[in-house]
Tab-separated table of C-alpha atoms in Angstrom:
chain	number	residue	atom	x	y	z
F	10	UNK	CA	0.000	0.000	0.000
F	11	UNK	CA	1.299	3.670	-0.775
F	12	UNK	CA	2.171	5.650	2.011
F	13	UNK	CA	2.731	9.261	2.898
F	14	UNK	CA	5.691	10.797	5.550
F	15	UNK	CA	5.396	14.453	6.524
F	16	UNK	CA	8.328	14.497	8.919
F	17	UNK	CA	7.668	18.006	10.245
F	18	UNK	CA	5.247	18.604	12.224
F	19	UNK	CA	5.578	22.517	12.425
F	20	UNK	CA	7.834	24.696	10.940
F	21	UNK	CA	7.618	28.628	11.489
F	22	UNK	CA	9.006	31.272	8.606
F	23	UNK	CA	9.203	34.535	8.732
F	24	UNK	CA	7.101	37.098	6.167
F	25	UNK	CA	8.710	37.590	3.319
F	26	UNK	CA	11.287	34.997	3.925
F	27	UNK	CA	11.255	31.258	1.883
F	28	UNK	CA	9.960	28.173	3.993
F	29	UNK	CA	10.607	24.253	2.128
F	30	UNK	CA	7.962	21.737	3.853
F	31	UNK	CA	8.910	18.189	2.887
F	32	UNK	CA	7.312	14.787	1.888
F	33	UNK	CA	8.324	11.597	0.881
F	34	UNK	CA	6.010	8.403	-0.266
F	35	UNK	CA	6.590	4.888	-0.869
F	36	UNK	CA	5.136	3.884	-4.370
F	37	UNK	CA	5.825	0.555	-6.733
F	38	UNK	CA	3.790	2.451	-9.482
F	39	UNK	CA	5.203	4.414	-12.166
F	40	UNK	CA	1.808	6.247	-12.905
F	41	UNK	CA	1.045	8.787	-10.197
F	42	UNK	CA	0.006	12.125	-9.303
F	43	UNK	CA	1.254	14.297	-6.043
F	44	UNK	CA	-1.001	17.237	-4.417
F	45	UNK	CA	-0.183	19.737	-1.666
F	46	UNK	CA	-3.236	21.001	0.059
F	47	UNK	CA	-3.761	23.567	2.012
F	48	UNK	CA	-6.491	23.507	5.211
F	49	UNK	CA	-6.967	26.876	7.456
F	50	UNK	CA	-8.478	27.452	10.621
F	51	UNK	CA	-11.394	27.066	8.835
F	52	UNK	CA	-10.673	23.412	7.953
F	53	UNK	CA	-11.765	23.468	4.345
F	54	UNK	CA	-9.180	21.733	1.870
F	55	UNK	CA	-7.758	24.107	-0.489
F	56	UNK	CA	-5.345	22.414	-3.446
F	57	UNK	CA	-2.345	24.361	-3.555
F	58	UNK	CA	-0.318	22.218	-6.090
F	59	UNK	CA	-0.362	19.519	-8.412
F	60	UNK	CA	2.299	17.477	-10.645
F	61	UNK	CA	2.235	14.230	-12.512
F	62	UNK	CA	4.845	11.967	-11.922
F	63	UNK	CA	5.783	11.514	-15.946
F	64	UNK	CA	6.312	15.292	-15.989
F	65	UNK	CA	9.939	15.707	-14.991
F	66	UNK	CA	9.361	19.353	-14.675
F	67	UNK	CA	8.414	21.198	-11.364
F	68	UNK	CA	5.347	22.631	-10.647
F	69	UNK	CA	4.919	25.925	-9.954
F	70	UNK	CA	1.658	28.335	-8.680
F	71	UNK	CA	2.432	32.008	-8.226
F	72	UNK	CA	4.759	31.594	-5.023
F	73	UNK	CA	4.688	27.791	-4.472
F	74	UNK	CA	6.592	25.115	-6.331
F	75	UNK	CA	7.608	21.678	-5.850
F	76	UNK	CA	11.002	19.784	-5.772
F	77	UNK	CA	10.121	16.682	-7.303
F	78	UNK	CA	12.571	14.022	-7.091
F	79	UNK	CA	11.227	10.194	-8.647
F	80	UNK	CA	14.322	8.925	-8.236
F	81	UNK	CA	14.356	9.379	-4.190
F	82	UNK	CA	10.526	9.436	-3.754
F	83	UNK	CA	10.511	12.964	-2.706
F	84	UNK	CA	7.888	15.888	-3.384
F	85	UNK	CA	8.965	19.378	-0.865
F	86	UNK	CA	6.366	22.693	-1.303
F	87	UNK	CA	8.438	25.663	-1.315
F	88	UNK	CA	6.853	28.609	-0.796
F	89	UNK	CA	8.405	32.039	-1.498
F	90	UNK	CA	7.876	35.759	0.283
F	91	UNK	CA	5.804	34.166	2.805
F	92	UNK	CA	2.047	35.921	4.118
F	93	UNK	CA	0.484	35.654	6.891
F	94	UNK	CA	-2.302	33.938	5.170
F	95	UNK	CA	0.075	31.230	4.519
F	96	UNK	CA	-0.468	30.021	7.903
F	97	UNK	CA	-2.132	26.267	7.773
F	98	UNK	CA	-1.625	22.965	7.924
F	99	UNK	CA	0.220	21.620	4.606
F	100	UNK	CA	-0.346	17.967	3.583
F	101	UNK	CA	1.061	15.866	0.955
F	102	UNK	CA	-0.975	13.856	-1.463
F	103	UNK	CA	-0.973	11.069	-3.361
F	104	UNK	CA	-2.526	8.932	-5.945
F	105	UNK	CA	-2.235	6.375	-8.087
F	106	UNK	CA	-3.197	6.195	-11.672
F	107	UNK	CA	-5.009	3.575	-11.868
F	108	UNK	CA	-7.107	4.458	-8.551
F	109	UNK	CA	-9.090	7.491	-7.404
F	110	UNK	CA	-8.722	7.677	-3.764
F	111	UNK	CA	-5.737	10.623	-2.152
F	112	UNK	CA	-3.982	8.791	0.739
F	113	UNK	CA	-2.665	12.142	2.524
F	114	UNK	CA	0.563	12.787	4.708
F	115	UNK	CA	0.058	13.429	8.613
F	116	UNK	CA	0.671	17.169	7.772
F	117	UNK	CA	3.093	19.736	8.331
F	118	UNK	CA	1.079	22.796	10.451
F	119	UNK	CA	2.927	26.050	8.978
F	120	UNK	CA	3.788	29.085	11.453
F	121	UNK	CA	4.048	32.661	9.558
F	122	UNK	CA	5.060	36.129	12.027
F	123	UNK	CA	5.263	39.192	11.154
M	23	UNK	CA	-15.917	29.700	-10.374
M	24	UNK	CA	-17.631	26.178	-9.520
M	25	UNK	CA	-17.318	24.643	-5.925
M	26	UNK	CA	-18.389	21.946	-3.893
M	27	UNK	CA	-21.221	22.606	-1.521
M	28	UNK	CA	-22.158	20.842	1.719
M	29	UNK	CA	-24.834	20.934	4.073
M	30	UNK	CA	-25.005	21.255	7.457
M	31	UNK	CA	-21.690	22.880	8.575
M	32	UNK	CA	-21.868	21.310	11.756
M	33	UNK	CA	-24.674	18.483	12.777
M	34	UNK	CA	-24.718	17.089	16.376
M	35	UNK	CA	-26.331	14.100	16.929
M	36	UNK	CA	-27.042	11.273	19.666
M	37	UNK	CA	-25.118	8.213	19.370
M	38	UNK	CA	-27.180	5.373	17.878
M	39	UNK	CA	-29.263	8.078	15.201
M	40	UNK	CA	-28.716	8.342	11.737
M	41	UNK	CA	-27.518	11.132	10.070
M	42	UNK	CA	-27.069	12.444	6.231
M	43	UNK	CA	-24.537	14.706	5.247
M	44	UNK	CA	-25.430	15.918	2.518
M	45	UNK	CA	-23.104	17.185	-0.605
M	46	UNK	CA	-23.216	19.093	-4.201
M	47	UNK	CA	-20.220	18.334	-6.164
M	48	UNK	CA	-18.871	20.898	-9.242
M	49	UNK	CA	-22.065	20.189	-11.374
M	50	UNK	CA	-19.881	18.937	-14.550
M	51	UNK	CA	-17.969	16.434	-12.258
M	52	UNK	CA	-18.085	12.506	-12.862
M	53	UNK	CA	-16.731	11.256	-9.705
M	54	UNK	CA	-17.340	11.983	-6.043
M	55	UNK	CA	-15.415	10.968	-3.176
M	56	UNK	CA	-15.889	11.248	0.654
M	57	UNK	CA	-13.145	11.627	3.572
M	58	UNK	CA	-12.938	12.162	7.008
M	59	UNK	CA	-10.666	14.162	9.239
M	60	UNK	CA	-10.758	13.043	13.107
M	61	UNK	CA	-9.885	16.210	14.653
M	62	UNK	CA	-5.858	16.388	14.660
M	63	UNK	CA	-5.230	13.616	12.837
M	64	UNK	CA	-4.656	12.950	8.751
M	65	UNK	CA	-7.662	12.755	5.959
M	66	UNK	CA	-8.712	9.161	5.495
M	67	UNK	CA	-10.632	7.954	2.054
M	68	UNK	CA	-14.037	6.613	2.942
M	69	UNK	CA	-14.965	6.004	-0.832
M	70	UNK	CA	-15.397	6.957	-4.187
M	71	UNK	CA	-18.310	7.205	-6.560
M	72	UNK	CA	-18.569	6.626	-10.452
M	73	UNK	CA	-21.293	6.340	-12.772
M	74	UNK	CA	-23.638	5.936	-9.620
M	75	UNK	CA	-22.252	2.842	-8.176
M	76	UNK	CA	-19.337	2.899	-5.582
M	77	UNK	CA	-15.917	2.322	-7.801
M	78	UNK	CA	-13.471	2.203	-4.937
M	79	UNK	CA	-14.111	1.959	-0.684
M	80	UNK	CA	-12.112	1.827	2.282
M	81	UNK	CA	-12.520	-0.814	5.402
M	82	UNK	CA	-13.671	2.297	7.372
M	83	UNK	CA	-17.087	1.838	4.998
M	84	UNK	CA	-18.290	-0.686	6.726
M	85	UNK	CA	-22.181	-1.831	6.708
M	86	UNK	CA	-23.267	1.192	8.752
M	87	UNK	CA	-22.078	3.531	6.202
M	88	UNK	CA	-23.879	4.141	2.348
M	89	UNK	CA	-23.949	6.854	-0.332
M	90	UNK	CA	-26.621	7.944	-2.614
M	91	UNK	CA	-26.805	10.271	-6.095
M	92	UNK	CA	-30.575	10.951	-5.136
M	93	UNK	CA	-30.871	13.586	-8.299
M	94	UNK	CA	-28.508	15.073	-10.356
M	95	UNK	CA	-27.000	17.266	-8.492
M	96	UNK	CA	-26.444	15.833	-4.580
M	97	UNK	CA	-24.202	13.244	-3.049
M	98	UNK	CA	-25.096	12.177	0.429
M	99	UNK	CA	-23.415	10.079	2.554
M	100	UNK	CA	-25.834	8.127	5.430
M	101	UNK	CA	-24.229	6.419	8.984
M	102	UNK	CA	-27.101	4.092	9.879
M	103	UNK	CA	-26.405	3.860	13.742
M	104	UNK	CA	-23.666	6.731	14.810
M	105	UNK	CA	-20.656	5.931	17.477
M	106	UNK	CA	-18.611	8.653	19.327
M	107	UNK	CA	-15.693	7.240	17.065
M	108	UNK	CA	-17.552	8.892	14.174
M	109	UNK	CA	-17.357	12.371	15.431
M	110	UNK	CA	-15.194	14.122	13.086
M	111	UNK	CA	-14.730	16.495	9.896
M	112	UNK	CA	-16.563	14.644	6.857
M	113	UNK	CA	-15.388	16.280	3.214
M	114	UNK	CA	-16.966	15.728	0.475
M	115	UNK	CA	-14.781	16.237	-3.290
M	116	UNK	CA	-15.433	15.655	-6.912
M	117	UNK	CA	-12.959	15.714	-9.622
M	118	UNK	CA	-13.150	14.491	-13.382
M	119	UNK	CA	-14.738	16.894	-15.350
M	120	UNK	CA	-16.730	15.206	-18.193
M	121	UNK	CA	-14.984	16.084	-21.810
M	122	UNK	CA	-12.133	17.804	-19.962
M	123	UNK	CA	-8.693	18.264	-18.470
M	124	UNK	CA	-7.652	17.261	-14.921
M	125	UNK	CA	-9.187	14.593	-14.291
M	126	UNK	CA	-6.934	13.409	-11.562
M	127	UNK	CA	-7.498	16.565	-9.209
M	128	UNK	CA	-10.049	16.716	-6.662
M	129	UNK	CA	-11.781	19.697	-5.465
M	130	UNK	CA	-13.133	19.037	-1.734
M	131	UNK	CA	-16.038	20.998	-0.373
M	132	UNK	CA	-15.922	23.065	3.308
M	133	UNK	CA	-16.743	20.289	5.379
M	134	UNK	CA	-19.742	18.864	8.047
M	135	UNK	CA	-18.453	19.025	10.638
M	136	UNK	CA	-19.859	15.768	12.992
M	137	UNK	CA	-20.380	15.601	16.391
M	138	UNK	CA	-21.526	12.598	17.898
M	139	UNK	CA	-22.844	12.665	21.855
């Protein structure tokens, strides 16, 4: 079964300054897909990032991108000039091609001051 | 720009009582899918829903658990007999939009928030 490792369980960034929140996942598959979502106080699930394991280039939104490493299983969110309204829990997603369900990460929760 | 709906927010119930949370996935969306988040802890799959038949479940879905398409435009999800273990954030997502791109990401709804007593 595919699993999911968040080993951070907080990490705290500065505005303006560049925070990397990591993930690995254990996979036999060659056909995936990787998410980063994003949930608020508010609890509501917000996708943040996407990228398809064939595609060997990074995915970037606006101030988040990925470091996407197949080789080592690896998929970090970087996000860049940091905001306040960064602050949430982070988790890693993943799923398989040939399946629908997202088996998620534990979560890293995400600490922005002024 | 489309999003998932669901109904209630936040439903409190006695254990034993059924409940229906009720959902309204992006209205050009083929699948639908339902998690739950126990309150600090990860989001777990409960199942997944194609073509109005259940494509894919976890071993949380057990017999007291069951989804409906009533119409064309809700997705409910019905716990027959509620424990206190089922208290917790229940999301509902769709993904797949018919004729299009992206089918592989899912686009969750706010959350009912359960709370059994």
């Amino acid at each position: 079964a595919q699993t999911v490792t968040q080993s951070q369980p907080e990490m705290s960034v500065q505005e303006a300054e560049t925070v990397t929140l990591s993930c690995t996942y254990d996979t036999s598959e060659s056909d995936y897909y990787l998410f980063w979502y994003k949930q608020p106080p508010s609890r509501q699930m917000i996708l943040v990032i996407r990228q398809e394991a064939y595609k060997q280039q990074n995915a970037t939104e606006n101030r988040f991108s990925v470091n996407f490493q197949k080789a080592a299983k690896s998929f970090s969110l970087k996000i860049s000039d940091s905001q306040l309204g960064d602050a949430a829990m982070y988790f890693c997603a993943y799923r398989s091609g040939g399946f629908q369900k997202l088996v998620f990460g534990t979560g890293t929760r995400l600490l922005v001051s002024p | 720009e489309p999003e998932v709906t669901q109904t209630p927010s936040h439903q409190v119930t006695q254990m034993g009582q059924e409940v229906i949370l009720r959902c309204v996935p992006i209205s050009n969306h083929l699948y639908f899918y339902w998690y739950r988040q126990i309150l600090g802890q990860k989001v777990e799959f409960l199942v997944s829903f194609y073509n109005n038949e259940i494509s894919e479940k976890s071993e949380i879905f057990d017999d007291q658990f069951s989804v409906e398409r009533p119409d064309g435009s809700n997705f409910t999800l019905k716990i027959r007999s509620t424990k206190l273990e089922d208290s917790a954030m229940y999301f509902c997502a769709s993904s797949a939009p018919r004729g299009g791109a992206g089918t592989d990401t899912q686009y969750f709804g706010p959350g009912t928030r359960l709370t059994v007593l």
